[in-house]
mmCIF file with all atom_site columns, C-alpha atoms in Angstrom:
data_model
loop_
_atom_site.group_PDB
_atom_site.id
_atom_site.type_symbol
_atom_site.label_atom_id
_atom_site.label_alt_id
_atom_site.label_comp_id
_atom_site.label_asym_id
_atom_site.label_entity_id
_atom_site.label_seq_id
_atom_site.pdbx_PDB_ins_code
_atom_site.Cartn_x
_atom_site.Cartn_y
_atom_site.Cartn_z
_atom_site.occupancy
_atom_site.B_iso_or_equiv
_atom_site.pdbx_formal_charge
_atom_site.auth_seq_id
_atom_site.auth_comp_id
_atom_site.auth_asym_id
_atom_site.auth_atom_id
_atom_site.pdbx_PDB_model_num
ATOM 1   C CA . MET A 1 1   ? -0.150  0.093   0.209   1.00 0.00 ? 1133 MET A CA 1
ATOM 2   C CA . ALA A 1 2   ? 1.373   3.489   -1.026  1.00 0.00 ? 1134 ALA A CA 1
ATOM 3   C CA . GLU A 1 3   ? 0.464   5.245   1.846   1.00 0.00 ? 1135 GLU A CA 1
ATOM 4   C CA . ASP A 1 4   ? -0.606  3.302   5.032   1.00 0.00 ? 1136 ASP A CA 1
ATOM 5   C CA . THR A 1 5   ? -1.309  6.506   7.075   1.00 0.00 ? 1137 THR A CA 1
ATOM 6   C CA . ASP A 1 6   ? -4.960  7.411   7.688   1.00 0.00 ? 1138 ASP A CA 1
ATOM 7   C CA . ALA A 1 7   ? -4.611  10.418  5.649   1.00 0.00 ? 1139 ALA A CA 1
ATOM 8   C CA . GLY A 1 8   ? -3.628  8.483   2.678   1.00 0.00 ? 1140 GLY A CA 1
ATOM 9   C CA . LEU A 1 9   ? -5.869  5.632   2.921   1.00 0.00 ? 1141 LEU A CA 1
ATOM 10  C CA . LEU A 1 10  ? -8.789  8.823   2.894   1.00 0.00 ? 1142 LEU A CA 1
ATOM 11  C CA . THR A 1 11  ? -7.145  9.823   -0.707  1.00 0.00 ? 1143 THR A CA 1
ATOM 12  C CA . GLN A 1 12  ? -7.788  6.562   -1.967  1.00 0.00 ? 1144 GLN A CA 1
ATOM 13  C CA . VAL A 1 13  ? -11.454 5.523   -0.705  1.00 0.00 ? 1145 VAL A CA 1
ATOM 14  C CA . ARG A 1 14  ? -13.318 5.826   -4.427  1.00 0.00 ? 1146 ARG A CA 1
ATOM 15  C CA . GLU A 1 15  ? -17.207 5.993   -2.659  1.00 0.00 ? 1147 GLU A CA 1
ATOM 16  C CA . ARG A 1 16  ? -17.087 9.082   -0.398  1.00 0.00 ? 1148 ARG A CA 1
ATOM 17  C CA . SER A 1 17  ? -19.520 8.598   1.868   1.00 0.00 ? 1149 SER A CA 1
ATOM 18  C CA . LEU A 1 18  ? -18.059 5.635   3.984   1.00 0.00 ? 1150 LEU A CA 1
ATOM 19  C CA . ALA A 1 19  ? -14.326 6.928   3.050   1.00 0.00 ? 1151 ALA A CA 1
ATOM 20  C CA . GLU A 1 20  ? -13.896 7.742   6.656   1.00 0.00 ? 1152 GLU A CA 1
ATOM 21  C CA . ARG A 1 21  ? -15.661 4.194   7.929   1.00 0.00 ? 1153 ARG A CA 1
ATOM 22  C CA . SER A 1 22  ? -13.884 2.027   5.515   1.00 0.00 ? 1154 SER A CA 1
ATOM 23  C CA . VAL A 1 23  ? -10.921 3.308   6.622   1.00 0.00 ? 1155 VAL A CA 1
ATOM 24  C CA . ALA A 1 24  ? -12.119 2.475   10.170  1.00 0.00 ? 1156 ALA A CA 1
ATOM 25  C CA . CYS A 1 25  ? -12.614 -0.799  8.808   1.00 0.00 ? 1157 CYS A CA 1
ATOM 26  C CA . TYR A 1 26  ? -9.293  -1.264  7.364   1.00 0.00 ? 1158 TYR A CA 1
ATOM 27  C CA . ARG A 1 27  ? -7.964  -0.520  10.734  1.00 0.00 ? 1159 ARG A CA 1
ATOM 28  C CA . THR A 1 28  ? -9.982  -2.990  12.301  1.00 0.00 ? 1160 THR A CA 1
ATOM 29  C CA . LEU A 1 29  ? -8.788  -5.736  9.394   1.00 0.00 ? 1161 LEU A CA 1
ATOM 30  C CA . GLN A 1 30  ? -5.182  -4.493  10.595  1.00 0.00 ? 1162 GLN A CA 1
ATOM 31  C CA . ARG A 1 31  ? -5.769  -5.701  14.283  1.00 0.00 ? 1163 ARG A CA 1
ATOM 32  C CA . LEU A 1 32  ? -7.428  -8.515  13.259  1.00 0.00 ? 1164 LEU A CA 1
ATOM 33  C CA . GLN A 1 33  ? -4.399  -10.049 11.282  1.00 0.00 ? 1165 GLN A CA 1
ATOM 34  C CA . ASP A 1 34  ? -1.958  -8.891  13.618  1.00 0.00 ? 1166 ASP A CA 1
ATOM 35  C CA . ASN A 1 35  ? -3.243  -10.589 15.869  1.00 0.00 ? 1167 ASN A CA 1
ATOM 36  C CA . ALA A 1 36  ? -4.251  -13.371 14.554  1.00 0.00 ? 1168 ALA A CA 1
ATOM 37  C CA . ASP A 1 37  ? -3.087  -16.982 16.178  1.00 0.00 ? 1169 ASP A CA 1
ATOM 38  C CA . THR A 1 38  ? -1.070  -18.373 12.859  1.00 0.00 ? 1170 THR A CA 1
ATOM 39  C CA . ASP A 1 39  ? 1.612   -17.554 9.958   1.00 0.00 ? 1171 ASP A CA 1
ATOM 40  C CA . TRP A 1 40  ? -1.294  -19.052 7.767   1.00 0.00 ? 1172 TRP A CA 1
ATOM 41  C CA . HIS A 1 41  ? -4.410  -17.313 9.554   1.00 0.00 ? 1173 HIS A CA 1
ATOM 42  C CA . ARG A 1 42  ? -2.430  -13.279 9.087   1.00 0.00 ? 1174 ARG A CA 1
ATOM 43  C CA . HIS A 1 43  ? -1.200  -14.806 5.762   1.00 0.00 ? 1175 HIS A CA 1
ATOM 44  C CA . MET A 1 44  ? -5.520  -15.425 4.428   1.00 0.00 ? 1176 MET A CA 1
ATOM 45  C CA . LEU A 1 45  ? -6.287  -12.024 6.271   1.00 0.00 ? 1177 LEU A CA 1
ATOM 46  C CA . HIS A 1 46  ? -3.842  -9.863  4.834   1.00 0.00 ? 1178 HIS A CA 1
ATOM 47  C CA . THR A 1 47  ? -4.101  -11.300 1.399   1.00 0.00 ? 1179 THR A CA 1
ATOM 48  C CA . PHE A 1 48  ? -8.590  -10.825 2.115   1.00 0.00 ? 1180 PHE A CA 1
ATOM 49  C CA . ARG A 1 49  ? -7.729  -7.263  3.558   1.00 0.00 ? 1181 ARG A CA 1
ATOM 50  C CA . ARG A 1 50  ? -6.136  -6.600  -0.042  1.00 0.00 ? 1182 ARG A CA 1
ATOM 51  C CA . HIS A 1 51  ? -8.843  -7.890  -1.885  1.00 0.00 ? 1183 HIS A CA 1
ATOM 52  C CA . TRP A 1 52  ? -11.262 -5.765  0.280   1.00 0.00 ? 1184 TRP A CA 1
ATOM 53  C CA . TRP A 1 53  ? -9.501  -2.528  0.385   1.00 0.00 ? 1185 TRP A CA 1
ATOM 54  C CA . SER A 1 54  ? -8.910  -2.991  -3.934  1.00 0.00 ? 1186 SER A CA 1
ATOM 55  C CA . GLU A 1 55  ? -12.498 -3.721  -3.764  1.00 0.00 ? 1187 GLU A CA 1
ATOM 56  C CA . ILE A 1 56  ? -13.036 -0.103  -2.028  1.00 0.00 ? 1188 ILE A CA 1
ATOM 57  C CA . VAL A 1 57  ? -10.441 2.145   -4.080  1.00 0.00 ? 1189 VAL A CA 1
ATOM 58  C CA . GLY A 1 58  ? -12.199 0.084   -6.932  1.00 0.00 ? 1190 GLY A CA 1
ATOM 59  C CA . ASP A 1 59  ? -8.300  -1.329  -9.138  1.00 0.00 ? 1191 ASP A CA 1
ATOM 60  C CA . ILE A 1 60  ? -8.948  -4.373  -10.858 1.00 0.00 ? 1192 ILE A CA 1
ATOM 61  C CA . GLU A 1 61  ? -5.669  -5.534  -11.084 1.00 0.00 ? 1193 GLU A CA 1
ATOM 62  C CA . ALA A 1 62  ? -5.309  -5.590  -7.162  1.00 0.00 ? 1194 ALA A CA 1
ATOM 63  C CA . THR A 1 63  ? -8.106  -7.363  -6.799  1.00 0.00 ? 1195 THR A CA 1
ATOM 64  C CA . MET A 1 64  ? -6.726  -10.007 -9.094  1.00 0.00 ? 1196 MET A CA 1
ATOM 65  C CA . SER A 1 65  ? -3.605  -10.165 -7.761  1.00 0.00 ? 1197 SER A CA 1
ATOM 66  C CA . THR A 1 66  ? -5.262  -11.738 -4.365  1.00 0.00 ? 1198 THR A CA 1
ATOM 67  C CA . LEU A 1 67  ? -7.280  -14.769 -6.619  1.00 0.00 ? 1199 LEU A CA 1
ATOM 68  C CA . ILE A 1 68  ? -6.017  -17.976 -8.397  1.00 0.00 ? 1200 ILE A CA 1
ATOM 69  C CA . ALA A 1 69  ? -6.002  -17.675 -12.437 1.00 0.00 ? 1201 ALA A CA 1
ATOM 70  C CA . GLU A 1 70  ? -10.142 -19.512 -12.353 1.00 0.00 ? 1202 GLU A CA 1
ATOM 71  C CA . PRO A 1 71  ? -11.766 -17.870 -8.978  1.00 0.00 ? 1203 PRO A CA 1
ATOM 72  C CA . ARG A 1 72  ? -14.801 -19.295 -8.341  1.00 0.00 ? 1204 ARG A CA 1
ATOM 73  C CA . TYR A 1 73  ? -18.144 -17.091 -7.377  1.00 0.00 ? 1205 TYR A CA 1
ATOM 74  C CA . ARG A 1 74  ? -21.602 -18.063 -5.794  1.00 0.00 ? 1206 ARG A CA 1
ATOM 75  C CA . PHE A 1 75  ? -24.103 -15.050 -4.314  1.00 0.00 ? 1207 PHE A CA 1
ATOM 76  C CA . HIS A 1 76  ? -26.473 -16.082 -2.670  1.00 0.00 ? 1208 HIS A CA 1
ATOM 77  C CA . GLY A 1 77  ? -29.144 -12.901 -1.992  1.00 0.00 ? 1209 GLY A CA 1
ATOM 78  C CA . SER A 1 78  ? -32.740 -12.812 -0.227  1.00 0.00 ? 1210 SER A CA 1
ATOM 79  C CA . LYS A 1 79  ? -35.399 -11.456 -2.073  1.00 0.00 ? 1211 LYS A CA 1
ATOM 80  C CA . ALA A 1 80  ? -34.192 -7.935  -1.737  1.00 0.00 ? 1212 ALA A CA 1
ATOM 81  C CA . PHE A 1 81  ? -30.724 -8.779  -4.129  1.00 0.00 ? 1213 PHE A CA 1
ATOM 82  C CA . GLY A 1 82  ? -32.155 -11.157 -6.547  1.00 0.00 ? 1214 GLY A CA 1
ATOM 83  C CA . THR A 1 83  ? -31.709 -15.063 -6.499  1.00 0.00 ? 1215 THR A CA 1
ATOM 84  C CA . THR A 1 84  ? -28.721 -17.110 -6.443  1.00 0.00 ? 1216 THR A CA 1
ATOM 85  C CA . SER A 1 85  ? -25.445 -16.469 -8.924  1.00 0.00 ? 1217 SER A CA 1
ATOM 86  C CA . GLU A 1 86  ? -22.741 -17.537 -9.901  1.00 0.00 ? 1218 GLU A CA 1
ATOM 87  C CA . ILE A 1 87  ? -19.384 -16.704 -11.924 1.00 0.00 ? 1219 ILE A CA 1
ATOM 88  C CA . ARG A 1 88  ? -16.681 -18.591 -12.569 1.00 0.00 ? 1220 ARG A CA 1
ATOM 89  C CA . GLY A 1 89  ? -13.417 -17.974 -14.343 1.00 0.00 ? 1221 GLY A CA 1
ATOM 90  C CA . GLY A 1 90  ? -10.401 -15.383 -14.090 1.00 0.00 ? 1222 GLY A CA 1
ATOM 91  C CA . GLU A 1 91  ? -12.321 -13.102 -17.921 1.00 0.00 ? 1223 GLU A CA 1
ATOM 92  C CA . ALA A 1 92  ? -16.070 -13.607 -16.208 1.00 0.00 ? 1224 ALA A CA 1
ATOM 93  C CA . THR A 1 93  ? -14.530 -12.292 -12.587 1.00 0.00 ? 1225 THR A CA 1
ATOM 94  C CA . ARG A 1 94  ? -12.455 -9.512  -14.215 1.00 0.00 ? 1226 ARG A CA 1
ATOM 95  C CA . THR A 1 95  ? -16.108 -8.698  -15.761 1.00 0.00 ? 1227 THR A CA 1
ATOM 96  C CA . MET A 1 96  ? -17.658 -8.365  -13.227 1.00 0.00 ? 1228 MET A CA 1
ATOM 97  C CA . TYR A 1 97  ? -15.290 -6.310  -11.765 1.00 0.00 ? 1229 TYR A CA 1
ATOM 98  C CA . SER A 1 98  ? -14.672 -4.280  -14.139 1.00 0.00 ? 1230 SER A CA 1
ATOM 99  C CA . SER A 1 99  ? -18.646 -3.294  -14.696 1.00 0.00 ? 1231 SER A CA 1
ATOM 100 C CA . LEU A 1 100 ? -18.509 -2.437  -11.225 1.00 0.00 ? 1232 LEU A CA 1
ATOM 101 C CA . TYR A 1 101 ? -15.711 -0.062  -10.777 1.00 0.00 ? 1233 TYR A CA 1
ATOM 102 C CA . ASP A 1 102 ? -16.853 1.173   -14.403 1.00 0.00 ? 1234 ASP A CA 1
ATOM 103 C CA . ALA A 1 103 ? -20.310 1.982   -13.440 1.00 0.00 ? 1235 ALA A CA 1
ATOM 104 C CA . GLY A 1 104 ? -19.037 3.489   -9.917  1.00 0.00 ? 1236 GLY A CA 1
ATOM 105 C CA . TYR A 1 105 ? -19.703 0.905   -7.795  1.00 0.00 ? 1237 TYR A CA 1
ATOM 106 C CA . PHE A 1 106 ? -17.183 -0.257  -5.055  1.00 0.00 ? 1238 PHE A CA 1
ATOM 107 C CA . PRO A 1 107 ? -18.937 -3.746  -4.312  1.00 0.00 ? 1239 PRO A CA 1
ATOM 108 C CA . GLY A 1 108 ? -16.170 -3.625  -0.322  1.00 0.00 ? 1240 GLY A CA 1
ATOM 109 C CA . GLY A 1 109 ? -18.441 -2.096  1.783   1.00 0.00 ? 1241 GLY A CA 1
ATOM 110 C CA . VAL A 1 110 ? -18.088 -1.194  4.941   1.00 0.00 ? 1242 VAL A CA 1
ATOM 111 C CA . LEU A 1 111 ? -17.834 -4.615  8.094   1.00 0.00 ? 1243 LEU A CA 1
ATOM 112 C CA . ASP A 1 112 ? -18.820 -3.666  11.280  1.00 0.00 ? 1244 ASP A CA 1
ATOM 113 C CA . ASP A 1 113 ? -19.453 -5.955  14.184  1.00 0.00 ? 1245 ASP A CA 1
ATOM 114 C CA . ILE A 1 114 ? -16.970 -8.634  12.118  1.00 0.00 ? 1246 ILE A CA 1
ATOM 115 C CA . ARG A 1 115 ? -16.488 -12.156 13.291  1.00 0.00 ? 1247 ARG A CA 1
ATOM 116 C CA . ILE A 1 116 ? -14.083 -14.414 12.138  1.00 0.00 ? 1248 ILE A CA 1
ATOM 117 C CA . ALA A 1 117 ? -13.513 -17.958 11.754  1.00 0.00 ? 1249 ALA A CA 1
ATOM 118 C CA . PHE A 1 118 ? -10.177 -19.349 10.675  1.00 0.00 ? 1250 PHE A CA 1
ATOM 119 C CA . ALA A 1 119 ? -10.049 -23.148 9.590   1.00 0.00 ? 1251 ALA A CA 1
ATOM 120 C CA . ASP A 1 120 ? -6.670  -24.668 7.199   1.00 0.00 ? 1252 ASP A CA 1
ATOM 121 C CA . TRP A 1 121 ? -8.774  -24.056 3.719   1.00 0.00 ? 1253 TRP A CA 1
ATOM 122 C CA . GLY A 1 122 ? -9.842  -20.426 4.018   1.00 0.00 ? 1254 GLY A CA 1
ATOM 123 C CA . ILE A 1 123 ? -12.229 -18.179 6.418   1.00 0.00 ? 1255 ILE A CA 1
ATOM 124 C CA . PHE A 1 124 ? -15.540 -17.504 7.442   1.00 0.00 ? 1256 PHE A CA 1
ATOM 125 C CA . ILE A 1 125 ? -17.033 -13.732 7.826   1.00 0.00 ? 1257 ILE A CA 1
ATOM 126 C CA . GLU A 1 126 ? -19.683 -12.528 9.545   1.00 0.00 ? 1258 GLU A CA 1
ATOM 127 C CA . ALA A 1 127 ? -20.620 -9.094  9.673   1.00 0.00 ? 1259 ALA A CA 1
ATOM 128 C CA . LYS A 1 128 ? -22.882 -5.790  8.787   1.00 0.00 ? 1260 LYS A CA 1
ATOM 129 C CA . VAL A 1 129 ? -22.104 -4.305  5.875   1.00 0.00 ? 1261 VAL A CA 1
ATOM 130 C CA . THR A 1 130 ? -23.049 -1.088  4.205   1.00 0.00 ? 1262 THR A CA 1
ATOM 131 C CA . SER A 1 131 ? -22.409 -0.315  0.542   1.00 0.00 ? 1263 SER A CA 1
ATOM 132 C CA . VAL A 1 132 ? -23.620 1.513   -1.621  1.00 0.00 ? 1264 VAL A CA 1
ATOM 133 C CA . LEU A 1 133 ? -26.032 -0.166  -4.913  1.00 0.00 ? 1265 LEU A CA 1
ATOM 134 C CA . PRO A 1 134 ? -27.726 1.097   -8.034  1.00 0.00 ? 1266 PRO A CA 1
ATOM 135 C CA . GLY A 1 135 ? -31.686 0.774   -7.576  1.00 0.00 ? 1267 GLY A CA 1
ATOM 136 C CA . ALA A 1 136 ? -31.285 -1.898  -10.154 1.00 0.00 ? 1268 ALA A CA 1
ATOM 137 C CA . ALA A 1 137 ? -29.391 -3.940  -7.575  1.00 0.00 ? 1269 ALA A CA 1
ATOM 138 C CA . LEU A 1 138 ? -31.422 -4.208  -5.255  1.00 0.00 ? 1270 LEU A CA 1
ATOM 139 C CA . ASN A 1 139 ? -35.959 -5.339  -5.245  1.00 0.00 ? 1271 ASN A CA 1
ATOM 140 C CA . ILE A 1 140 ? -37.768 -4.486  -1.805  1.00 0.00 ? 1272 ILE A CA 1
ATOM 141 C CA . SER A 1 141 ? -40.825 -4.757  -1.711  1.00 0.00 ? 1273 SER A CA 1
ATOM 142 C CA . GLY A 1 142 ? -42.796 -1.517  -0.830  1.00 0.00 ? 1274 GLY A CA 1
ATOM 143 C CA . LEU A 1 143 ? -40.036 0.781   -2.051  1.00 0.00 ? 1275 LEU A CA 1
ATOM 144 C CA . LYS A 1 144 ? -40.036 2.787   -5.037  1.00 0.00 ? 1276 LYS A CA 1
ATOM 145 C CA . LEU A 1 145 ? -36.203 3.095   -5.937  1.00 0.00 ? 1277 LEU A CA 1
ATOM 146 C CA . ARG A 1 146 ? -34.793 4.170   -8.854  1.00 0.00 ? 1278 ARG A CA 1
ATOM 147 C CA . PRO A 1 147 ? -32.848 1.645   -11.120 1.00 0.00 ? 1279 PRO A CA 1
ATOM 148 C CA . ASP A 1 148 ? -30.059 4.602   -11.903 1.00 0.00 ? 1280 ASP A CA 1
ATOM 149 C CA . ALA A 1 149 ? -29.708 5.978   -8.596  1.00 0.00 ? 1281 ALA A CA 1
ATOM 150 C CA . ALA A 1 150 ? -27.246 5.066   -6.293  1.00 0.00 ? 1282 ALA A CA 1
ATOM 151 C CA . TYR A 1 151 ? -28.216 4.140   -2.597  1.00 0.00 ? 1283 TYR A CA 1
ATOM 152 C CA . GLN A 1 152 ? -26.434 3.236   0.936   1.00 0.00 ? 1284 GLN A CA 1
ATOM 153 C CA . SER A 1 153 ? -27.872 -0.191  1.698   1.00 0.00 ? 1285 SER A CA 1
ATOM 154 C CA . THR A 1 154 ? -26.750 -2.224  5.391   1.00 0.00 ? 1286 THR A CA 1
ATOM 155 C CA . CYS A 1 155 ? -27.447 -6.126  5.691   1.00 0.00 ? 1287 CYS A CA 1
ATOM 156 C CA . GLN A 1 156 ? -26.124 -8.773  7.297   1.00 0.00 ? 1288 GLN A CA 1
ATOM 157 C CA . THR A 1 157 ? -23.672 -11.374 5.510   1.00 0.00 ? 1289 THR A CA 1
ATOM 158 C CA . ALA A 1 158 ? -21.875 -13.991 5.966   1.00 0.00 ? 1290 ALA A CA 1
ATOM 159 C CA . GLN A 1 159 ? -19.336 -15.006 3.472   1.00 0.00 ? 1291 GLN A CA 1
ATOM 160 C CA . ILE A 1 160 ? -16.671 -17.767 2.919   1.00 0.00 ? 1292 ILE A CA 1
ATOM 161 C CA . HIS A 1 161 ? -13.643 -17.378 1.237   1.00 0.00 ? 1293 HIS A CA 1
ATOM 162 C CA . GLU A 1 162 ? -11.748 -20.640 0.364   1.00 0.00 ? 1294 GLU A CA 1
ATOM 163 C CA . PHE A 1 163 ? -8.059  -19.939 -0.194  1.00 0.00 ? 1295 PHE A CA 1
ATOM 164 C CA . ASP A 1 164 ? -5.787  -22.352 -2.234  1.00 0.00 ? 1296 ASP A CA 1
ATOM 165 C CA . ARG A 1 165 ? -2.606  -22.977 0.154   1.00 0.00 ? 1297 ARG A CA 1
ATOM 166 C CA . ASP A 1 166 ? 0.093   -23.579 -2.769  1.00 0.00 ? 1298 ASP A CA 1
ATOM 167 C CA . GLN A 1 167 ? -0.718  -20.399 -4.174  1.00 0.00 ? 1299 GLN A CA 1
ATOM 168 C CA . GLY A 1 168 ? -1.493  -18.291 -0.864  1.00 0.00 ? 1300 GLY A CA 1
ATOM 169 C CA . LEU A 1 169 ? -4.347  -16.953 -2.850  1.00 0.00 ? 1301 LEU A CA 1
ATOM 170 C CA . MET A 1 170 ? -8.422  -16.955 -2.804  1.00 0.00 ? 1302 MET A CA 1
ATOM 171 C CA . VAL A 1 171 ? -10.312 -19.415 -4.793  1.00 0.00 ? 1303 VAL A CA 1
ATOM 172 C CA . GLY A 1 172 ? -13.089 -16.936 -4.846  1.00 0.00 ? 1304 GLY A CA 1
ATOM 173 C CA . GLU A 1 173 ? -16.378 -16.030 -2.458  1.00 0.00 ? 1305 GLU A CA 1
ATOM 174 C CA . VAL A 1 174 ? -19.562 -17.143 -1.067  1.00 0.00 ? 1306 VAL A CA 1
ATOM 175 C CA . VAL A 1 175 ? -21.824 -14.711 -0.106  1.00 0.00 ? 1307 VAL A CA 1
ATOM 176 C CA . TYR A 1 176 ? -24.827 -14.426 1.357   1.00 0.00 ? 1308 TYR A CA 1
ATOM 177 C CA . TRP A 1 177 ? -27.449 -11.489 2.550   1.00 0.00 ? 1309 TRP A CA 1
ATOM 178 C CA . ASP A 1 178 ? -30.250 -10.759 4.474   1.00 0.00 ? 1310 ASP A CA 1
ATOM 179 C CA . ASP A 1 179 ? -32.938 -8.642  3.668   1.00 0.00 ? 1311 ASP A CA 1
ATOM 180 C CA . PRO A 1 180 ? -31.368 -5.016  4.196   1.00 0.00 ? 1312 PRO A CA 1
ATOM 181 C CA . THR A 1 181 ? -32.409 -3.112  7.483   1.00 0.00 ? 1313 THR A CA 1
ATOM 182 C CA . GLN A 1 182 ? -31.486 0.015   6.107   1.00 0.00 ? 1314 GLN A CA 1
ATOM 183 C CA . VAL A 1 183 ? -31.549 1.492   2.361   1.00 0.00 ? 1315 VAL A CA 1
ATOM 184 C CA . PHE A 1 184 ? -31.760 5.521   1.597   1.00 0.00 ? 1316 PHE A CA 1
ATOM 185 C CA . PRO A 1 185 ? -30.307 7.157   -1.464  1.00 0.00 ? 1317 PRO A CA 1
ATOM 186 C CA . ALA A 1 186 ? -26.489 8.057   -1.000  1.00 0.00 ? 1318 ALA A CA 1
ATOM 187 C CA . ARG A 1 187 ? -24.819 11.184  -0.141  1.00 0.00 ? 1319 ARG A CA 1
ATOM 188 C CA . ARG A 1 188 ? -21.922 11.804  -3.526  1.00 0.00 ? 1320 ARG A CA 1
#
C-alpha cells in the first residue's frame, strides 16, 4: 500500500460517503490480522484485506492479484438482492469487477461487527455490511427505487473465502446476504 496513513487511505477511497468508515474498517482488519494466531491465518487475513481494499478503491489489477487464475463466486441473496448467481473463471470475474468499478460502484463496503473464523481451507466472515448500490440491484417491496440512482444499504452478510494454500490466494467467494435493514439515497 503506497500510503498507509489514515489521510493517505482516505484519498484512495472511491465511495466518498463511506470514506471515514472504510478507513476505520481497514484498521480493524489490520488489527485482526496482526493478532491472528498463526502465520497462515495472518496470511489469509492479509490477502483478504488487500482484496477488500482493492474493492474499496476500485483497482482491478489489485483485485485480480489476490485470486487464483480461475476463481469461483457464488452469491445467495434475500428477495432484495435477487436469486442465486454464480461467476466462474478469470475473465468472467474481471468482467464482473470492471463493470462495477466502471459504473462507479465499489463492492467491498464497510464491514461492522466483524466476526472471523479460521480453518485450514480459508476464512468465514460474518458482518454487517454497508455499501452503495444502484437501485437496479435492489428489489425491495414497498420501496420505489430509481434503477439508475445510488442507494446506501446495510444488511447482514456471511462470507466464505476459500484459499489455495499452495498459491496463498483466494479461490473466490461465497456470499450470503440478508434483507437490508436500511436503504436510503446515497450522499455522493
